[in-house]
Amino acid sequence: DQQVKQNSPSLSVQEGRISILNCDYTNSMFDYFLWYKKYPAEGPTFLISISSIKDKNEDGRFTVFLNKSAKHLSLHIVPSQPGDSAVYFCAASGGSNYKLTFGKGTLLTVNP
Amino acid sequence: ETGVTQTPRHLVMGMTNKKSLKCEQHLGHNAMYWYKQSAKKPLELMFVYNFKEQTENNSVPSRFSPECPNSSHLFLHLHTLQPEDSALYLCASSQGARVGLNEKLFFGSGTQLSVL
């Protein structure tokens, strides 16, 4: 049973516009949420994270929003750039073992 | 340079072959991981080692055999694999084993494995 779900396998956005990537989770014990970015032929790299005690964390063009009651988080990228084109993985940890549980990923394509 | 190096980058093997994947981290971390990424599936945690000791085996078939001789090196020995084992195998490391807000995973580039 998937505890972290990214229901959109792909997203296409125009350069300069906002990209919104969504993630849902089912395990109420998760208290840390992370986004990783993966380019082809490379391993995932950490992008941004948020603790469950916050509802927003911002780092430059990237902002993560957390809605605990809905068990939903989203990653906003604004403005989107062609170099942002990659697969974005949502991940969560917490509960008894603090191992990362990943979603399937969303392929973001930013068109020039 | 990510600090986590995996070799080989690509591997093609038959079902009767024996091969090994190698991972080395230069970050001084204490925990190392093997993940599997299959097409259209989430990254699946396979094994966790903390201070060279295996702390987690996520119900992985015995045809996958990990080895961690020290905190900097991790191997995945493969034998009698099946075609469905074809996937990207990712190694990762972290300072401590409780990954969360202040503890991040650092990944290698992966080994793309094809089993014929």
mmCIF file of C-alpha atoms in Angstrom:
data_model
loop_
_atom_site.group_PDB
_atom_site.id
_atom_site.type_symbol
_atom_site.label_atom_id
_atom_site.label_comp_id
_atom_site.label_asym_id
_atom_site.label_seq_id
_atom_site.Cartn_x
_atom_site.Cartn_y
_atom_site.Cartn_z
ATOM 1 C CA ASP A 1 0.000 0.000 0.000
ATOM 2 C CA GLN A 2 1.469 3.308 -1.088
ATOM 3 C CA GLN A 3 1.887 5.677 1.812
ATOM 4 C CA VAL A 4 3.140 8.548 -0.347
ATOM 5 C CA LYS A 5 1.263 9.251 -3.552
ATOM 6 C CA GLN A 6 2.079 11.499 -6.451
ATOM 7 C CA ASN A 7 -0.934 11.119 -8.674
ATOM 8 C CA SER A 8 0.334 13.164 -11.589
ATOM 9 C CA PRO A 9 3.018 11.270 -13.502
ATOM 10 C CA SER A 10 3.825 14.328 -15.572
ATOM 11 C CA LEU A 11 3.335 18.084 -15.745
ATOM 12 C CA SER A 12 4.150 20.512 -18.527
ATOM 13 C CA VAL A 13 4.551 24.232 -17.831
ATOM 14 C CA GLN A 14 5.622 27.271 -19.796
ATOM 15 C CA GLU A 15 8.833 29.022 -18.811
ATOM 16 C CA GLY A 16 8.206 31.853 -16.369
ATOM 17 C CA ARG A 17 4.924 30.399 -15.092
ATOM 18 C CA ILE A 18 4.306 28.603 -11.818
ATOM 19 C CA SER A 19 4.778 24.841 -11.483
ATOM 20 C CA ILE A 20 2.756 23.115 -8.783
ATOM 21 C CA LEU A 21 3.586 19.534 -7.908
ATOM 22 C CA ASN A 22 1.308 17.683 -5.536
ATOM 23 C CA CYS A 23 1.797 14.896 -3.042
ATOM 24 C CA ASP A 24 -0.576 13.077 -0.692
ATOM 25 C CA TYR A 25 0.280 10.809 2.196
ATOM 26 C CA THR A 26 -1.653 8.377 4.321
ATOM 27 C CA ASN A 27 0.555 7.762 7.352
ATOM 28 C CA SER A 28 -0.301 10.259 10.097
ATOM 29 C CA MET A 29 2.985 9.398 11.836
ATOM 30 C CA PHE A 30 5.020 11.161 9.145
ATOM 31 C CA ASP A 31 6.452 14.383 10.502
ATOM 32 C CA TYR A 32 9.101 15.322 7.955
ATOM 33 C CA PHE A 33 8.531 15.818 4.266
ATOM 34 C CA LEU A 34 11.165 16.242 1.612
ATOM 35 C CA TRP A 35 11.326 16.877 -2.105
ATOM 36 C CA TYR A 36 14.058 15.404 -4.250
ATOM 37 C CA LYS A 37 14.846 16.255 -7.840
ATOM 38 C CA LYS A 38 16.275 13.799 -10.351
ATOM 39 C CA TYR A 39 17.817 14.453 -13.729
ATOM 40 C CA PRO A 40 18.286 11.583 -16.203
ATOM 41 C CA ALA A 41 21.379 9.467 -15.527
ATOM 42 C CA GLU A 42 21.861 11.092 -12.124
ATOM 43 C CA GLY A 43 20.791 10.201 -8.612
ATOM 44 C CA PRO A 44 18.096 12.177 -6.803
ATOM 45 C CA THR A 45 19.296 15.351 -5.067
ATOM 46 C CA PHE A 46 17.674 17.031 -2.086
ATOM 47 C CA LEU A 47 15.662 20.131 -2.914
ATOM 48 C CA ILE A 48 13.631 21.337 0.055
ATOM 49 C CA SER A 49 11.983 19.975 3.189
ATOM 50 C CA ILE A 50 9.373 20.878 5.765
ATOM 51 C CA SER A 51 8.582 19.772 9.272
ATOM 52 C CA SER A 52 5.034 18.976 10.313
ATOM 53 C CA ILE A 53 5.110 21.866 12.775
ATOM 54 C CA LYS A 54 5.173 24.285 9.850
ATOM 55 C CA ASP A 55 2.811 24.859 6.968
ATOM 56 C CA LYS A 56 5.209 26.600 4.613
ATOM 57 C CA ASN A 57 8.903 26.627 3.836
ATOM 58 C CA GLU A 58 10.481 28.789 1.191
ATOM 59 C CA ASP A 59 13.882 28.637 -0.472
ATOM 60 C CA GLY A 60 14.361 30.978 -3.384
ATOM 61 C CA ARG A 61 12.055 29.978 -6.213
ATOM 62 C CA PHE A 62 10.895 26.871 -4.350
ATOM 63 C CA THR A 63 8.156 26.795 -1.732
ATOM 64 C CA VAL A 64 6.656 23.761 -0.066
ATOM 65 C CA PHE A 65 3.211 23.955 1.512
ATOM 66 C CA LEU A 66 1.920 21.418 4.001
ATOM 67 C CA ASN A 67 -1.744 20.834 4.853
ATOM 68 C CA LYS A 68 -1.698 18.317 7.690
ATOM 69 C CA SER A 69 -5.442 17.987 7.995
ATOM 70 C CA ALA A 70 -5.665 17.030 4.335
ATOM 71 C CA LYS A 71 -2.422 15.021 4.450
ATOM 72 C CA HIS A 72 -1.311 16.952 1.412
ATOM 73 C CA LEU A 73 1.774 18.842 0.418
ATOM 74 C CA SER A 74 2.727 20.743 -2.673
ATOM 75 C CA LEU A 75 5.875 22.144 -4.210
ATOM 76 C CA HIS A 76 5.620 25.475 -5.983
ATOM 77 C CA ILE A 77 8.309 26.606 -8.383
ATOM 78 C CA VAL A 78 8.063 30.198 -9.536
ATOM 79 C CA PRO A 79 9.153 31.305 -11.997
ATOM 80 C CA SER A 80 9.753 27.960 -13.700
ATOM 81 C CA GLN A 81 12.887 27.608 -15.783
ATOM 82 C CA PRO A 82 13.819 25.031 -18.457
ATOM 83 C CA GLY A 83 16.577 23.762 -16.142
ATOM 84 C CA ASP A 84 13.881 22.753 -13.677
ATOM 85 C CA SER A 85 12.810 19.999 -16.058
ATOM 86 C CA ALA A 86 13.360 16.807 -14.064
ATOM 87 C CA VAL A 87 11.526 14.147 -12.080
ATOM 88 C CA TYR A 88 10.437 15.381 -8.661
ATOM 89 C CA PHE A 89 10.011 12.897 -5.838
ATOM 90 C CA CYS A 90 8.031 13.556 -2.717
ATOM 91 C CA ALA A 91 9.281 11.694 0.368
ATOM 92 C CA ALA A 92 8.238 11.435 3.987
ATOM 93 C CA SER A 93 9.664 10.088 7.206
ATOM 94 C CA GLY A 94 8.648 9.717 10.807
ATOM 95 C CA GLY A 95 6.970 7.245 13.081
ATOM 96 C CA SER A 96 9.068 4.381 14.342
ATOM 97 C CA ASN A 97 12.017 4.249 12.015
ATOM 98 C CA TYR A 98 12.598 7.550 10.172
ATOM 99 C CA LYS A 99 13.341 5.900 6.839
ATOM 100 C CA LEU A 100 12.298 7.833 3.755
ATOM 101 C CA THR A 101 9.199 6.622 1.944
ATOM 102 C CA PHE A 102 9.048 7.942 -1.606
ATOM 103 C CA GLY A 103 6.300 8.615 -4.096
ATOM 104 C CA LYS A 104 6.489 7.526 -7.734
ATOM 105 C CA GLY A 105 7.653 10.912 -8.918
ATOM 106 C CA THR A 106 6.301 13.567 -11.279
ATOM 107 C CA LEU A 107 8.114 14.437 -14.502
ATOM 108 C CA LEU A 108 8.134 18.210 -14.871
ATOM 109 C CA THR A 109 8.816 19.659 -18.298
ATOM 110 C CA VAL A 110 9.330 23.409 -18.538
ATOM 111 C CA ASN A 111 8.997 24.604 -22.107
ATOM 112 C CA PRO A 112 10.982 27.640 -23.317
ATOM 113 C CA GLU B 1 30.652 15.041 -7.739
ATOM 114 C CA THR B 2 27.898 13.994 -5.378
ATOM 115 C CA GLY B 3 30.141 12.354 -2.798
ATOM 116 C CA VAL B 4 28.529 8.978 -3.472
ATOM 117 C CA THR B 5 30.042 6.977 -6.322
ATOM 118 C CA GLN B 6 28.475 3.896 -7.841
ATOM 119 C CA THR B 7 29.992 1.442 -10.282
ATOM 120 C CA PRO B 8 29.247 0.210 -12.826
ATOM 121 C CA ARG B 9 26.827 2.754 -14.316
ATOM 122 C CA HIS B 10 25.284 0.127 -16.553
ATOM 123 C CA LEU B 11 25.188 -3.653 -16.244
ATOM 124 C CA VAL B 12 23.678 -6.333 -18.445
ATOM 125 C CA MET B 13 23.629 -9.839 -17.042
ATOM 126 C CA GLY B 14 22.099 -13.189 -17.748
ATOM 127 C CA MET B 15 19.972 -14.988 -15.206
ATOM 128 C CA THR B 16 22.773 -17.406 -14.329
ATOM 129 C CA ASN B 17 25.474 -14.751 -13.864
ATOM 130 C CA LYS B 18 26.913 -13.466 -10.634
ATOM 131 C CA LYS B 19 27.775 -9.787 -10.471
ATOM 132 C CA SER B 20 28.333 -7.133 -7.841
ATOM 133 C CA LEU B 21 27.397 -3.475 -7.580
ATOM 134 C CA LYS B 22 29.741 -1.193 -5.708
ATOM 135 C CA CYS B 23 29.088 2.008 -3.809
ATOM 136 C CA GLU B 24 31.559 4.306 -2.090
ATOM 137 C CA GLN B 25 30.788 7.456 -0.138
ATOM 138 C CA HIS B 26 33.315 10.180 0.595
ATOM 139 C CA LEU B 27 31.112 12.169 2.973
ATOM 140 C CA GLY B 28 32.081 10.596 6.272
ATOM 141 C CA HIS B 29 28.562 9.295 6.762
ATOM 142 C CA ASN B 30 27.645 6.396 9.013
ATOM 143 C CA ALA B 31 24.553 5.035 7.292
ATOM 144 C CA MET B 32 24.334 3.545 3.811
ATOM 145 C CA TYR B 33 21.341 2.345 1.821
ATOM 146 C CA TRP B 34 20.356 0.398 -1.267
ATOM 147 C CA TYR B 35 17.233 1.553 -3.111
ATOM 148 C CA LYS B 36 15.583 0.066 -6.184
ATOM 149 C CA GLN B 37 13.783 2.193 -8.754
ATOM 150 C CA SER B 38 11.608 0.279 -11.201
ATOM 151 C CA ALA B 39 9.671 1.931 -13.983
ATOM 152 C CA LYS B 40 6.489 3.639 -12.752
ATOM 153 C CA LYS B 41 7.128 2.630 -9.148
ATOM 154 C CA PRO B 42 8.327 4.550 -6.105
ATOM 155 C CA LEU B 43 11.899 4.213 -4.938
ATOM 156 C CA GLU B 44 11.901 1.088 -2.806
ATOM 157 C CA LEU B 45 14.191 0.773 0.177
ATOM 158 C CA MET B 46 16.049 -2.541 0.102
ATOM 159 C CA PHE B 47 18.701 -2.485 2.815
ATOM 160 C CA VAL B 48 20.021 -0.161 5.485
ATOM 161 C CA TYR B 49 23.414 -0.326 7.156
ATOM 162 C CA ASN B 50 24.335 1.811 10.130
ATOM 163 C CA PHE B 51 27.936 1.717 11.365
ATOM 164 C CA LYS B 52 28.506 -1.353 9.123
ATOM 165 C CA GLU B 53 25.661 -3.283 10.727
ATOM 166 C CA GLN B 54 22.566 -4.193 8.750
ATOM 167 C CA THR B 55 19.586 -2.589 10.441
ATOM 168 C CA GLU B 56 16.940 -3.172 7.821
ATOM 169 C CA ASN B 57 16.154 -5.746 5.168
ATOM 170 C CA ASN B 58 12.918 -4.787 3.473
ATOM 171 C CA SER B 59 11.871 -8.352 2.594
ATOM 172 C CA VAL B 60 14.375 -8.504 -0.238
ATOM 173 C CA PRO B 61 14.821 -11.885 -2.007
ATOM 174 C CA SER B 62 17.995 -13.726 -1.106
ATOM 175 C CA ARG B 63 19.290 -13.452 -4.675
ATOM 176 C CA PHE B 64 20.299 -9.942 -3.556
ATOM 177 C CA SER B 65 23.066 -10.097 -0.975
ATOM 178 C CA PRO B 66 24.445 -6.877 0.536
ATOM 179 C CA GLU B 67 27.851 -6.430 2.086
ATOM 180 C CA CYS B 68 29.172 -3.490 4.071
ATOM 181 C CA PRO B 69 32.848 -3.963 4.980
ATOM 182 C CA ASN B 70 33.137 -0.444 6.438
ATOM 183 C CA SER B 71 31.100 2.744 6.697
ATOM 184 C CA SER B 72 32.402 4.018 3.353
ATOM 185 C CA HIS B 73 31.735 1.008 1.148
ATOM 186 C CA LEU B 74 28.625 -0.919 0.281
ATOM 187 C CA PHE B 75 28.202 -3.773 -2.155
ATOM 188 C CA LEU B 76 25.201 -5.537 -3.609
ATOM 189 C CA HIS B 77 25.981 -9.054 -4.786
ATOM 190 C CA LEU B 78 23.625 -10.390 -7.426
ATOM 191 C CA HIS B 79 23.047 -14.012 -8.435
ATOM 192 C CA THR B 80 20.392 -15.883 -10.364
ATOM 193 C CA LEU B 81 18.391 -12.733 -10.967
ATOM 194 C CA GLN B 82 15.125 -12.600 -12.871
ATOM 195 C CA PRO B 83 14.195 -10.268 -15.729
ATOM 196 C CA GLU B 84 11.800 -8.437 -13.383
ATOM 197 C CA ASP B 85 14.825 -7.430 -11.308
ATOM 198 C CA SER B 86 15.848 -5.084 -14.114
ATOM 199 C CA ALA B 87 15.832 -1.623 -12.570
ATOM 200 C CA LEU B 88 17.944 1.321 -11.466
ATOM 201 C CA TYR B 89 19.751 0.475 -8.240
ATOM 202 C CA LEU B 90 20.612 3.502 -6.170
ATOM 203 C CA CYS B 91 23.012 3.727 -3.277
ATOM 204 C CA ALA B 92 22.608 6.473 -0.703
ATOM 205 C CA SER B 93 24.233 7.607 2.509
ATOM 206 C CA SER B 94 23.365 9.814 5.454
ATOM 207 C CA GLN B 95 25.167 10.991 8.552
ATOM 208 C CA GLY B 96 22.727 9.249 10.865
ATOM 209 C CA ALA B 97 20.044 6.690 10.175
ATOM 210 C CA ARG B 98 17.060 8.762 11.254
ATOM 211 C CA VAL B 99 16.332 10.666 8.074
ATOM 212 C CA GLY B 100 14.164 13.738 8.367
ATOM 213 C CA LEU B 101 14.435 17.476 8.501
ATOM 214 C CA ASN B 102 18.079 17.831 9.422
ATOM 215 C CA GLU B 103 19.247 14.485 8.124
ATOM 216 C CA LYS B 104 19.304 14.052 4.368
ATOM 217 C CA LEU B 105 19.976 11.210 2.007
ATOM 218 C CA PHE B 106 22.724 11.716 -0.547
ATOM 219 C CA PHE B 107 22.367 9.482 -3.591
ATOM 220 C CA GLY B 108 24.782 8.084 -6.107
ATOM 221 C CA SER B 109 23.995 8.123 -9.830
ATOM 222 C CA GLY B 110 22.829 4.545 -9.778
ATOM 223 C CA THR B 111 23.503 1.354 -11.706
ATOM 224 C CA GLN B 112 21.056 0.634 -14.505
ATOM 225 C CA LEU B 113 20.693 -3.128 -14.446
ATOM 226 C CA SER B 114 19.231 -5.219 -17.229
ATOM 227 C CA VAL B 115 18.662 -8.923 -16.649
ATOM 228 C CA LEU B 116 18.233 -10.951 -19.830
#
